[in-house]
Amino acid sequence: LSLYLIVSVNGQYQISDITGVGRQFDGIGGLSGGGATSKLLVSYPEPQRSHILDLLFKPQYGAALQILKVEIGGDAQTTDGSESSHMHTENEENYNRGYEWWLMKEAKMRNPNIALWGLPWAFPGWVGDYGSTPYKNITKAANYIVNWVKGARDVHNLTIDFIGIWNERTWDNSYILELRSVLNQNQLQSVKIVAPDSIEFYPLDYTGFTQNASVFNALHAIGVHYPGTQLPENTRMSSLPLWSSEDYSTFNDDVGAGCWARILNQNYVNGNMTSTIAWNLITSYYSGLPYPRNGLMDAMQPWTGSYVVQDPIWVTAHTTHFTNVGWHYLKHGSGSGLLRGGGSYVSLTDGQNLTIIIETMSHDHSICVRPKLPAYIVIAQNITFTVLGSFYGIPKLYVYKTQFRYDNQSSQVFEKQDDYTIIDHTINLQVEPDCVYTLSTVYSPDRVQENSIPAPQPFPLPYSENFDTYDMDNEPKYLAQQNGAWEIVKTSTESFARQKTISRPIEWCPAPLPGTSAVIGDSSWQALPINVSIKVRSPAVNGARKLFVALKMSGLGCQAHFTSGIFLWLMPNTTTYSISYDLYSLTTVKSGQLSAPISFDTWHSISLSTMGNTMSAQINADYISAPFTGSTMGGFVGIGSSDYGYSDWDDLMIYEVP
Ligand code: 147
């Protein structure tokens, strides 16, 4: 008998607004960027691209996200690549680079109420007078960010709702005040500042941050990262909205979905946080880059249109289909709280409607990337809710259920159940571990079943790219810039890709690369022959000093110190070439002289291949061959430069293994 007592527990809870409601619900969002996480999405074929965007943004359809947060590109590596700045240099502005503008427009098209949010990771060097912080000249930095907000409005007709400071780096109170004042000077009073976007779990006490009354007044919300659902007591009681402004970052299997379900509820229950943003929105970066499958769903097959709708999408739906930003949570103990048998419940209302979300994620099935999750137990439980106040007369609720199973039975994911008829103002539920339930007066249709998703295929070979089919300033498809910014340049006679970052950015990575790089293809590629044409200007007009063409590039992201591969290096205006197995060219394994220099301002044809134990290169008319003794790891095809400066690239060919 005693055995039975410990496997199930009863709990009684009130759902009531008699003593008022809790904090305002500010929405669930996804983060595109930080960095380059949506790179492959934009080149998807139709109709798959539209299907995917529907799954992310269309109300009551898939994730139905309420917020889209994007990176404000800064030309430097920010996790899975670099995103282009709208001002590579102080004297130019361009609002047609990259894919975040496109993504924001697609999101708005599907949900005009979606909130938009911009946050920088890296900055172009000039913003900080070529130092390592953007706060050296706060007026310059504020103007740079406000330009991005104005570009969104004037070029794309997008209204930016929120703007941040500097992702996970120091904040500066005078910069926050300056940003507020430059926004106001530009009639952008409606653009709200969220800060500091720092990592909380160290743990950081934010009261010092908001003690300054003018800073407090300049802020709309405190945004913290990976809070593990907790905040220090004095921060948790702040009258400012508290947001988990980056969270999740977990492999998107059902444990990842469990993580997401648990934090979506418990960020409010434990931490008073009323908005949670998933890093990242969608896995649209090559596998082989850091944090694989950390998106709410995967779409990394633009060449086939293949994608996977993972369960974090449907966990999101449990909240977003049944709420709107501006609703209120019910208070702790009268609609929101922890469950006796483990797990949590939250209730939200607009004054009339009621939505209750229950999650019972077990410890091992809801571990997130960070911080460490303390041990706890979840057991089966009988839950009784007594419905009071404005909700007293509600006759029935729609019910949606997810149950993740780890016992060879199939999971149920966001399945509509029979309606629940409320008798005697009482709701009774028997709940197992690893479930999410939504009970709501709001109806949402059954989960959409995706049909005819194309099968995945390896990167298509042979592959050729002549950069002729783009508009000026477009970022070339499939070419995943890792540091720097590649854009299409069109002249009356030719069209090619140019790397356009000409000075060292204010980097975000702790151990940044000294130059530029971009990769394409597949992280498992071994022996491949490639051809590419290069052209470079003199350093006097910002040409790069040393270019590379690479095979087998691996160890990317912020780990540039560990990037290995076969790197063929060429020095413009000289006859010197060299080969190294690392991106920093620390160990030269072969070097020599060409019969003619890599002259400025003309195209040079380069080939590189490996076969068995031999690597070979052809540079114009010169042929080089050497034994290959480097890493056996596969990797991408890559191009780039040892420093910052223009480099031009054309006619890239990647052949099948002969
Ligand atoms: C965050 C970044 O803001 C994202 O761009 C992305 O890199 C994400 C990946 O999980 O992580 O930054 C963090 C990186 C490391 C830690 C915390 C946040 N950490 O090790 O505690």
XYZ file of C-alpha atoms and ligand atoms in Angstrom:
679
model
C 0.000 0.000 0.000
C 2.765 2.439 0.895
C 4.137 1.992 -2.622
C 0.949 3.374 -4.128
C 1.059 6.398 -1.874
C 4.283 7.664 -3.348
C 3.407 7.290 -7.033
C 0.518 9.713 -7.068
C -0.468 12.850 -5.198
C -3.538 15.079 -5.031
C -3.339 18.839 -5.271
C -5.948 21.581 -4.971
C -5.431 24.978 -6.544
C -7.436 28.143 -7.113
C -7.911 29.925 -10.420
C -9.059 33.359 -9.358
C -8.791 37.091 -10.022
C -10.669 38.076 -6.873
C -7.590 39.820 -5.479
C -6.582 41.142 -8.896
C -4.318 39.765 -11.578
C -0.543 39.313 -11.808
C 1.956 40.748 -14.240
C 1.236 41.474 -17.877
C 2.120 38.688 -20.293
C 4.604 40.079 -22.813
C 4.885 37.206 -25.267
C 6.981 34.303 -26.472
C 9.536 34.885 -29.166
C 12.327 33.454 -31.260
C 15.750 34.907 -31.909
C 17.192 35.040 -35.398
C 20.869 35.726 -35.143
C 23.550 35.767 -32.626
C 24.616 34.750 -35.192
C 23.594 33.887 -38.701
C 21.131 31.252 -37.514
C 18.649 31.960 -40.359
C 21.317 31.972 -43.084
C 19.953 29.034 -45.095
C 16.247 29.836 -44.703
C 16.077 32.709 -47.147
C 17.217 30.558 -50.095
C 14.594 27.859 -49.555
C 12.408 26.998 -52.544
C 8.670 27.686 -52.527
C 6.264 26.461 -51.340
C 8.409 25.071 -48.507
C 9.774 28.471 -47.520
C 6.262 29.827 -47.001
C 5.226 26.704 -45.110
C 8.131 27.145 -42.723
C 7.366 30.824 -42.178
C 3.721 29.895 -41.514
C 4.896 27.360 -38.930
C 6.864 30.052 -37.136
C 4.617 33.077 -37.350
C 1.047 32.421 -38.494
C -1.394 32.871 -35.593
C -2.850 29.652 -34.180
C -0.955 27.588 -36.731
C 2.492 26.415 -35.564
C 4.651 28.227 -33.023
C 2.587 31.401 -33.635
C 5.383 33.493 -32.143
C 4.449 36.799 -30.561
C 7.922 38.367 -30.748
C 10.712 38.227 -33.331
C 14.085 39.293 -32.015
C 16.883 39.727 -34.563
C 20.575 40.478 -34.550
C 21.684 43.884 -35.735
C 24.601 42.642 -37.845
C 28.079 43.809 -36.963
C 30.244 42.075 -39.618
C 31.873 39.727 -37.081
C 31.347 36.138 -35.982
C 28.562 35.818 -33.410
C 28.165 31.998 -32.961
C 27.161 30.371 -36.283
C 28.435 33.055 -38.606
C 28.572 36.797 -39.118
C 25.712 39.089 -40.069
C 26.300 42.137 -42.212
C 26.185 45.598 -40.745
C 24.024 48.340 -42.273
C 27.100 50.599 -42.041
C 30.352 48.803 -42.808
C 31.994 52.217 -42.680
C 30.981 55.521 -41.171
C 30.135 57.076 -44.519
C 27.792 54.521 -45.988
C 24.393 53.089 -45.123
C 22.607 50.173 -46.713
C 19.418 48.511 -45.564
C 19.269 45.712 -48.119
C 21.914 43.424 -46.695
C 21.422 39.992 -45.220
C 18.098 38.374 -44.442
C 16.793 39.854 -41.196
C 14.792 42.587 -42.989
C 13.206 39.929 -45.164
C 12.447 37.749 -42.148
C 10.848 40.612 -40.214
C 8.628 41.455 -43.192
C 7.560 37.830 -43.600
C 6.738 37.654 -39.885
C 4.715 40.891 -39.995
C 2.886 39.733 -43.104
C 1.657 36.706 -41.169
C 1.059 38.440 -37.855
C 0.800 42.242 -37.981
C 0.858 42.256 -34.173
C 4.189 40.508 -33.824
C 6.650 42.647 -31.873
C 10.064 43.299 -33.463
C 13.256 43.628 -31.475
C 16.827 44.384 -32.517
C 20.006 43.701 -30.548
C 23.671 43.998 -31.589
C 26.331 41.415 -30.794
C 29.294 42.837 -32.756
C 29.737 46.338 -34.208
C 31.821 47.695 -37.090
C 35.127 49.013 -35.721
C 34.428 52.668 -36.526
C 31.430 52.694 -34.141
C 33.842 52.455 -31.207
C 36.642 54.508 -32.757
C 38.442 51.214 -33.515
C 38.608 50.152 -29.880
C 37.037 47.047 -28.406
C 33.866 48.571 -26.943
C 30.972 50.466 -28.503
C 30.852 52.820 -25.525
C 33.917 54.888 -26.372
C 31.794 57.348 -28.301
C 28.261 56.791 -27.070
C 26.702 59.290 -29.455
C 28.200 57.491 -32.430
C 27.005 54.126 -31.129
C 23.492 55.431 -30.413
C 23.246 57.007 -33.857
C 24.423 53.787 -35.464
C 21.654 51.826 -33.713
C 19.006 54.484 -34.349
C 19.958 54.416 -38.044
C 19.060 50.733 -38.062
C 15.661 51.543 -36.524
C 15.096 54.291 -39.104
C 16.225 52.012 -41.932
C 13.646 49.470 -40.826
C 10.968 52.154 -40.908
C 11.965 54.085 -44.024
C 13.183 51.304 -46.296
C 11.057 48.371 -45.124
C 8.041 49.991 -43.451
C 8.828 48.013 -40.298
C 8.129 49.399 -36.838
C 10.748 48.290 -34.351
C 9.257 47.837 -30.886
C 12.309 47.024 -28.765
C 15.989 47.733 -28.945
C 18.817 46.324 -26.852
C 22.293 47.397 -25.780
C 25.105 44.866 -26.344
C 24.485 41.147 -26.180
C 25.975 39.542 -23.067
C 28.623 42.204 -22.693
C 28.983 45.080 -20.273
C 26.317 47.709 -20.136
C 26.904 51.387 -19.740
C 24.352 53.633 -18.094
C 25.381 56.729 -20.014
C 24.986 54.799 -23.278
C 21.466 53.707 -22.285
C 20.555 57.327 -21.565
C 22.151 58.485 -24.806
C 20.309 55.824 -26.813
C 17.026 56.900 -25.203
C 17.722 60.518 -26.002
C 18.788 59.896 -29.632
C 15.667 57.763 -30.144
C 13.556 60.585 -28.732
C 15.295 63.222 -30.870
C 14.275 61.130 -33.869
C 10.627 60.913 -32.799
C 11.138 57.276 -31.877
C 9.702 57.547 -28.348
C 7.686 54.394 -29.023
C 10.848 52.298 -29.431
C 11.520 50.790 -26.015
C 14.862 49.829 -24.529
C 15.360 46.356 -23.078
C 18.628 45.760 -21.230
C 21.098 44.495 -20.253
C 20.749 41.105 -22.043
C 23.385 39.690 -19.741
C 23.846 36.207 -18.363
C 22.109 36.134 -15.005
C 22.993 32.838 -13.451
C 26.314 33.871 -12.025
C 24.095 35.304 -10.315
C 23.921 38.938 -11.080
C 21.974 41.388 -8.996
C 20.260 43.915 -11.229
C 19.179 46.334 -8.537
C 22.398 48.292 -8.936
C 21.598 48.586 -12.608
C 18.244 50.237 -12.021
C 19.101 52.258 -8.901
C 19.845 55.236 -11.078
C 16.386 56.792 -11.522
C 17.067 58.089 -15.008
C 18.269 54.672 -16.171
C 15.198 53.116 -14.601
C 13.023 55.565 -16.511
C 14.868 54.953 -19.781
C 14.231 51.228 -19.579
C 11.118 49.360 -20.611
C 12.141 45.950 -19.282
C 15.045 44.096 -17.714
C 16.184 41.308 -20.036
C 18.316 38.486 -18.649
C 19.723 35.383 -20.312
C 19.427 31.754 -19.250
C 18.014 32.602 -15.801
C 17.178 28.961 -15.075
C 13.693 30.322 -14.210
C 15.111 32.166 -11.164
C 16.008 35.747 -10.378
C 17.567 37.211 -7.238
C 14.807 38.271 -4.838
C 15.293 42.033 -5.191
C 15.292 41.809 -8.998
C 12.298 39.495 -8.978
C 10.330 42.171 -7.131
C 11.300 44.989 -9.518
C 8.389 46.957 -10.881
C 9.965 46.818 -14.344
C 8.839 43.995 -16.607
C 11.282 41.090 -16.278
C 12.064 39.127 -19.411
C 14.128 36.092 -20.206
C 15.447 37.797 -23.306
C 17.476 34.754 -24.428
C 16.833 31.228 -23.260
C 16.522 27.599 -24.404
C 19.596 26.906 -26.654
C 18.999 23.188 -26.351
C 19.041 20.340 -28.873
C 15.498 20.229 -30.199
C 14.559 16.632 -29.447
C 11.834 15.982 -26.862
C 14.188 16.760 -23.985
C 14.708 20.152 -25.625
C 10.953 20.478 -25.996
C 10.664 19.535 -22.306
C 13.176 22.224 -21.388
C 11.163 24.744 -23.358
C 7.837 23.699 -21.764
C 9.293 23.920 -18.273
C 10.931 27.332 -18.681
C 7.961 28.885 -20.478
C 5.850 28.269 -17.381
C 8.437 28.492 -14.643
C 10.129 31.673 -15.836
C 6.930 33.289 -14.567
C 6.213 30.968 -11.651
C 9.700 31.173 -10.115
C 11.119 34.334 -11.594
C 8.202 36.682 -12.381
C 9.446 36.782 -15.974
C 6.713 37.529 -18.475
C 8.440 37.007 -21.805
C 10.794 34.265 -22.983
C 12.847 34.296 -26.189
C 14.225 31.104 -27.705
C 17.748 31.022 -29.074
C 17.318 30.216 -31.731
C 14.243 30.735 -33.892
C 15.122 28.107 -36.455
C 18.128 25.919 -37.190
C 18.930 27.320 -40.612
C 22.696 27.037 -40.340
C 24.811 24.168 -41.582
C 25.173 21.153 -39.364
C 28.828 21.159 -38.405
C 28.530 24.678 -36.996
C 28.218 25.214 -33.231
C 24.999 24.424 -31.346
C 23.464 21.995 -33.861
C 19.666 21.802 -33.890
C 19.233 24.501 -31.247
C 16.304 26.042 -33.135
C 12.600 25.566 -32.414
C 12.673 23.559 -35.667
C 15.159 22.666 -38.399
C 15.405 23.977 -41.949
C 18.942 23.519 -43.213
C 18.263 22.029 -46.642
C 17.598 24.904 -49.038
C 18.747 22.737 -51.964
C 15.899 20.251 -51.374
C 13.329 22.218 -49.358
C 13.445 19.544 -46.663
C 12.654 20.624 -43.090
C 11.614 19.087 -39.768
C 8.918 20.439 -37.451
C 10.331 19.490 -34.066
C 8.250 19.471 -30.912
C 9.445 22.801 -29.441
C 7.154 24.318 -32.098
C 4.135 22.560 -30.531
C 5.193 23.305 -26.982
C 5.181 26.973 -27.995
C 1.691 26.541 -29.457
C 0.396 25.442 -26.030
C 0.814 29.060 -24.882
C 0.748 31.211 -28.000
C -2.451 29.823 -29.559
C -4.398 30.732 -26.446
C -2.989 34.109 -25.363
C -2.111 37.538 -26.645
C 0.495 39.998 -25.482
C -1.286 42.293 -23.032
C -3.124 39.528 -21.234
C -2.249 39.078 -17.587
C -0.938 36.143 -15.670
C -2.937 35.232 -12.600
C -1.046 35.696 -9.374
C 1.006 33.112 -7.586
C -1.355 30.972 -5.542
C -4.461 32.121 -7.400
C -3.801 30.746 -10.859
C -0.063 30.223 -11.136
C 2.351 28.152 -9.101
C 4.164 24.899 -8.623
C 2.274 21.609 -8.539
C 2.475 19.356 -5.491
C 3.576 16.369 -7.547
C 6.131 18.415 -9.481
C 5.733 20.665 -12.487
C 3.853 23.949 -12.689
C 0.736 25.730 -13.871
C 0.116 29.247 -15.102
C -3.158 30.960 -15.917
C -3.609 33.927 -18.198
C -6.576 36.143 -18.856
C -7.715 39.146 -20.836
C -10.429 39.780 -18.241
C -12.855 37.343 -19.843
C -10.981 34.502 -21.438
C -9.048 32.025 -19.371
C -6.070 29.930 -20.441
C -4.411 27.458 -18.085
C -1.124 25.817 -19.075
C 0.178 22.897 -17.040
C 3.587 21.292 -17.483
C 4.901 18.260 -15.643
C 8.346 17.894 -17.163
C 10.568 15.481 -15.306
C 14.119 16.498 -14.494
C 15.934 14.248 -16.943
C 13.501 15.037 -19.748
C 13.712 18.819 -19.467
C 17.395 19.649 -19.039
C 18.380 22.860 -20.826
C 21.881 23.822 -21.951
C 22.381 26.054 -18.922
C 22.306 26.619 -15.983
C 22.558 23.332 -14.106
C 19.113 22.007 -13.208
C 18.839 21.022 -9.534
C 17.319 17.594 -8.845
C 13.561 17.304 -8.362
C 10.870 14.668 -8.676
C 7.690 14.613 -10.752
C 5.020 11.998 -10.115
C 1.528 11.327 -11.387
C -1.018 13.601 -9.745
C -4.666 14.449 -9.489
C -5.126 18.160 -9.943
C -8.222 20.010 -8.775
C -8.702 23.613 -9.843
C -11.464 25.676 -8.262
C -12.511 28.394 -10.655
C -13.486 31.695 -9.010
C -13.899 35.410 -9.723
C -14.429 36.367 -13.363
C -14.061 32.724 -14.327
C -16.759 31.410 -12.010
C -19.333 30.898 -14.716
C -17.150 29.370 -17.421
C -19.045 26.268 -18.594
C -16.352 24.433 -20.559
C -12.782 24.604 -21.745
C -11.032 23.387 -24.867
C -8.257 20.969 -24.001
C -4.946 20.296 -25.785
C -2.426 17.746 -24.643
C 1.193 16.809 -25.208
C 2.731 13.743 -23.609
C 6.356 12.936 -24.346
C 7.037 9.251 -23.891
C 10.302 7.494 -23.353
C 8.902 3.960 -23.085
C 8.626 3.028 -26.775
C 5.047 4.268 -26.941
C 4.501 7.166 -29.281
C 4.339 10.668 -27.899
C 1.164 12.684 -28.236
C 1.989 16.179 -29.394
C -0.426 19.100 -29.168
C -3.480 16.897 -29.662
C -6.915 18.330 -29.169
C -8.881 16.414 -26.515
C -12.580 16.317 -25.743
C -13.871 19.596 -24.321
C -13.875 19.738 -20.535
C -17.231 20.568 -18.959
C -16.757 22.427 -15.700
C -19.093 21.150 -12.991
C -19.371 22.934 -9.645
C -16.680 25.413 -10.724
C -14.203 22.585 -10.425
C -11.739 21.078 -12.881
C -10.294 17.637 -12.144
C -7.376 16.255 -14.107
C -5.180 13.217 -13.785
C -1.765 14.172 -15.042
C 1.287 12.023 -15.777
C 4.902 13.241 -15.861
C 6.259 14.780 -19.117
C 2.938 16.308 -20.159
C 1.782 19.740 -21.235
C -1.912 20.605 -21.039
C -3.661 23.711 -22.193
C -7.218 24.323 -20.978
C -8.711 27.409 -22.517
C -11.861 29.272 -23.432
C -10.010 30.046 -26.664
C -10.427 27.541 -29.477
C -7.558 26.602 -31.749
C -7.768 24.183 -34.643
C -6.062 20.812 -34.524
C -2.360 20.602 -35.221
C -1.558 20.974 -38.895
C -0.051 17.940 -40.548
C 2.712 18.881 -42.937
C 2.439 17.024 -46.187
C 4.924 16.387 -48.938
C 8.074 17.617 -47.248
C 10.904 16.768 -49.670
C 13.423 14.181 -48.475
C 16.807 15.490 -47.333
C 19.736 15.164 -49.723
C 23.426 15.993 -49.405
C 24.652 19.343 -50.713
C 24.258 19.114 -54.507
C 27.409 18.310 -56.473
C 28.804 19.342 -58.815
C 28.056 22.874 -57.654
C 28.767 26.058 -59.551
C 28.114 29.642 -58.544
C 28.860 32.579 -60.843
C 27.093 35.189 -58.653
C 25.241 36.490 -61.730
C 21.657 35.928 -60.593
C 21.548 38.300 -57.618
C 20.707 41.921 -57.022
C 23.399 44.324 -55.909
C 24.278 43.983 -52.169
C 22.611 40.571 -51.763
C 24.370 38.065 -49.574
C 25.275 35.022 -51.731
C 23.190 31.949 -50.943
C 24.767 28.909 -49.254
C 27.984 30.877 -48.645
C 27.955 31.052 -44.839
C 30.070 34.030 -43.855
C 31.925 33.355 -40.610
C 33.685 36.663 -40.231
C 33.281 39.691 -42.474
C 30.510 40.396 -44.967
C 30.178 39.073 -48.512
C 27.969 41.002 -50.899
C 27.197 40.942 -54.583
C 28.861 43.659 -56.635
C 27.526 44.286 -60.126
C 29.276 46.336 -62.746
C 28.297 46.818 -66.395
C 30.392 43.794 -67.313
C 30.438 41.442 -64.351
C 28.831 40.276 -61.157
C 30.821 38.764 -58.297
C 30.957 38.450 -54.490
C 33.054 40.934 -52.535
C 34.102 40.750 -48.912
C 33.384 44.264 -47.648
C 34.594 44.529 -44.062
C 37.745 46.621 -44.223
C 38.661 47.057 -40.571
C 38.535 45.059 -37.401
C 35.028 45.013 -35.900
C 34.200 45.295 -32.212
C 34.101 41.553 -31.868
C 31.724 39.471 -29.837
C 33.712 36.230 -29.714
C 36.261 36.043 -26.886
C 39.002 34.770 -29.240
C 38.225 36.373 -32.561
C 39.672 35.710 -35.974
C 42.090 38.353 -37.295
C 40.608 38.179 -40.797
C 37.584 37.133 -42.826
C 36.188 33.754 -43.761
C 33.168 32.112 -45.344
C 32.290 28.459 -45.807
C 30.053 26.474 -48.115
C 28.948 22.895 -48.559
C 29.146 20.067 -46.085
C 31.071 19.601 -42.857
C 31.873 15.989 -43.793
C 33.563 16.667 -47.117
C 36.948 15.038 -47.501
C 38.548 14.915 -50.915
C 37.079 17.449 -53.302
C 38.370 19.436 -56.222
C 37.341 23.101 -56.307
C 37.979 26.073 -58.577
C 37.500 29.730 -57.791
C 38.544 33.055 -59.258
C 40.007 35.759 -57.051
C 40.749 39.416 -57.554
C 42.177 41.888 -55.101
C 42.934 45.568 -54.933
C 45.976 47.203 -53.526
C 46.001 47.756 -49.735
C 46.074 51.498 -50.508
C 42.444 51.131 -51.588
C 41.542 48.682 -48.830
C 42.495 45.420 -50.510
C 43.165 42.442 -48.256
C 46.819 41.446 -47.866
C 46.578 37.676 -48.016
C 43.758 35.448 -49.293
C 42.997 31.821 -48.716
C 41.077 29.084 -50.462
C 40.416 26.083 -48.229
C 39.171 22.511 -48.087
C 38.067 20.471 -45.082
C 37.438 23.521 -42.894
C 36.141 22.486 -39.493
C 36.038 23.901 -35.970
C 34.091 27.053 -36.795
C 32.038 29.626 -34.896
C 33.823 31.419 -32.073
C 36.418 28.612 -32.115
C 38.497 30.072 -34.948
C 41.685 29.265 -33.067
C 40.922 25.612 -33.659
C 39.845 25.824 -37.280
C 41.626 23.166 -39.271
C 41.678 22.303 -42.962
C 43.897 22.773 -45.987
C 44.499 26.466 -46.519
C 46.177 27.721 -49.677
C 47.413 31.280 -49.039
C 48.203 33.844 -51.739
C 49.735 37.269 -51.284
C 48.566 39.812 -53.833
C 51.274 41.575 -55.833
C 53.792 38.834 -54.949
C 54.652 35.390 -56.243
C 54.546 33.858 -52.745
C 52.181 31.052 -51.909
C 51.923 28.854 -48.820
C 49.834 26.014 -47.461
C 48.824 25.580 -43.807
C 46.529 23.264 -41.880
C 45.129 25.989 -39.652
C 43.314 29.238 -40.199
C 45.914 31.259 -38.360
C 48.585 29.888 -40.686
C 50.734 29.068 -37.675
C 52.297 26.021 -39.246
C 53.214 26.410 -42.873
C 53.502 22.962 -44.404
C 54.571 24.084 -47.836
C 55.510 27.365 -49.460
C 57.162 28.574 -52.624
C 57.118 31.024 -55.498
C 54.793 31.231 -58.462
C 56.062 31.937 -61.954
C 54.007 35.158 -62.056
C 52.670 37.421 -59.282
C 49.043 37.600 -58.110
C 48.703 41.020 -59.680
C 46.201 43.566 -58.384
C 42.862 44.179 -60.092
C 42.840 41.132 -62.354
C 41.162 37.789 -61.933
C 43.289 34.804 -61.040
C 42.151 31.235 -61.355
C 42.772 28.917 -58.387
C 42.148 25.179 -58.011
C 42.626 23.081 -54.933
C 42.061 19.387 -54.358
C 43.059 16.444 -52.222
C 43.192 12.821 -53.254
C 44.441 10.113 -51.003
C 47.592 11.440 -49.394
C 48.220 14.150 -51.940
C 47.058 17.724 -52.071
C 47.309 19.691 -55.286
C 46.785 23.266 -56.298
C 46.842 25.179 -59.526
C 47.325 28.933 -59.479
C 46.970 30.343 -62.963
C 49.615 28.356 -64.894
C 51.500 27.053 -61.859
C 50.905 23.554 -60.542
C 51.760 22.563 -56.939
C 51.575 19.170 -55.330
C 52.544 17.962 -51.853
C 51.868 15.082 -49.491
C 48.920 15.731 -47.221
C 49.630 15.003 -43.553
C 46.865 17.041 -41.918
C 43.693 16.150 -40.075
C 41.492 13.317 -41.292
C 38.407 15.319 -40.286
C 36.069 16.383 -43.037
C 34.992 19.963 -43.520
C 33.605 22.772 -45.626
C 35.040 24.541 -48.634
C 36.184 27.969 -47.470
C 37.455 31.320 -48.685
C 38.728 34.385 -46.895
C 41.597 36.617 -45.933
C 44.212 36.882 -43.199
C 43.185 40.448 -42.351
C 40.306 42.823 -43.071
C 40.100 44.308 -46.567
C 38.256 43.857 -49.834
C 38.577 40.565 -51.653
C 36.606 39.576 -54.759
C 35.410 36.066 -55.553
C 33.814 34.576 -58.645
C 33.103 31.345 -60.541
C 33.185 28.951 -57.621
C 33.031 25.316 -58.752
C 32.878 22.350 -56.411
C 33.199 18.999 -58.152
C 32.233 15.523 -57.152
C 34.933 13.227 -55.933
C 36.357 11.770 -59.144
C 24.556 32.912 -26.015
C 24.589 33.892 -27.176
O 23.968 35.102 -26.841
C 24.012 33.331 -28.446
O 24.400 34.150 -29.521
C 24.463 31.919 -28.646
O 25.859 31.890 -28.749
C 24.029 31.091 -27.477
C 24.394 29.642 -27.618
O 23.984 28.914 -26.509
O 24.634 31.564 -26.312
O 25.691 33.189 -25.292
C 26.127 32.417 -24.284
C 27.234 31.662 -24.509
C 27.793 30.959 -23.468
C 27.224 31.004 -22.224
C 26.093 31.775 -21.998
C 25.552 32.473 -23.038
N 27.790 30.280 -21.194
O 28.701 29.483 -21.436
O 27.407 30.440 -20.051
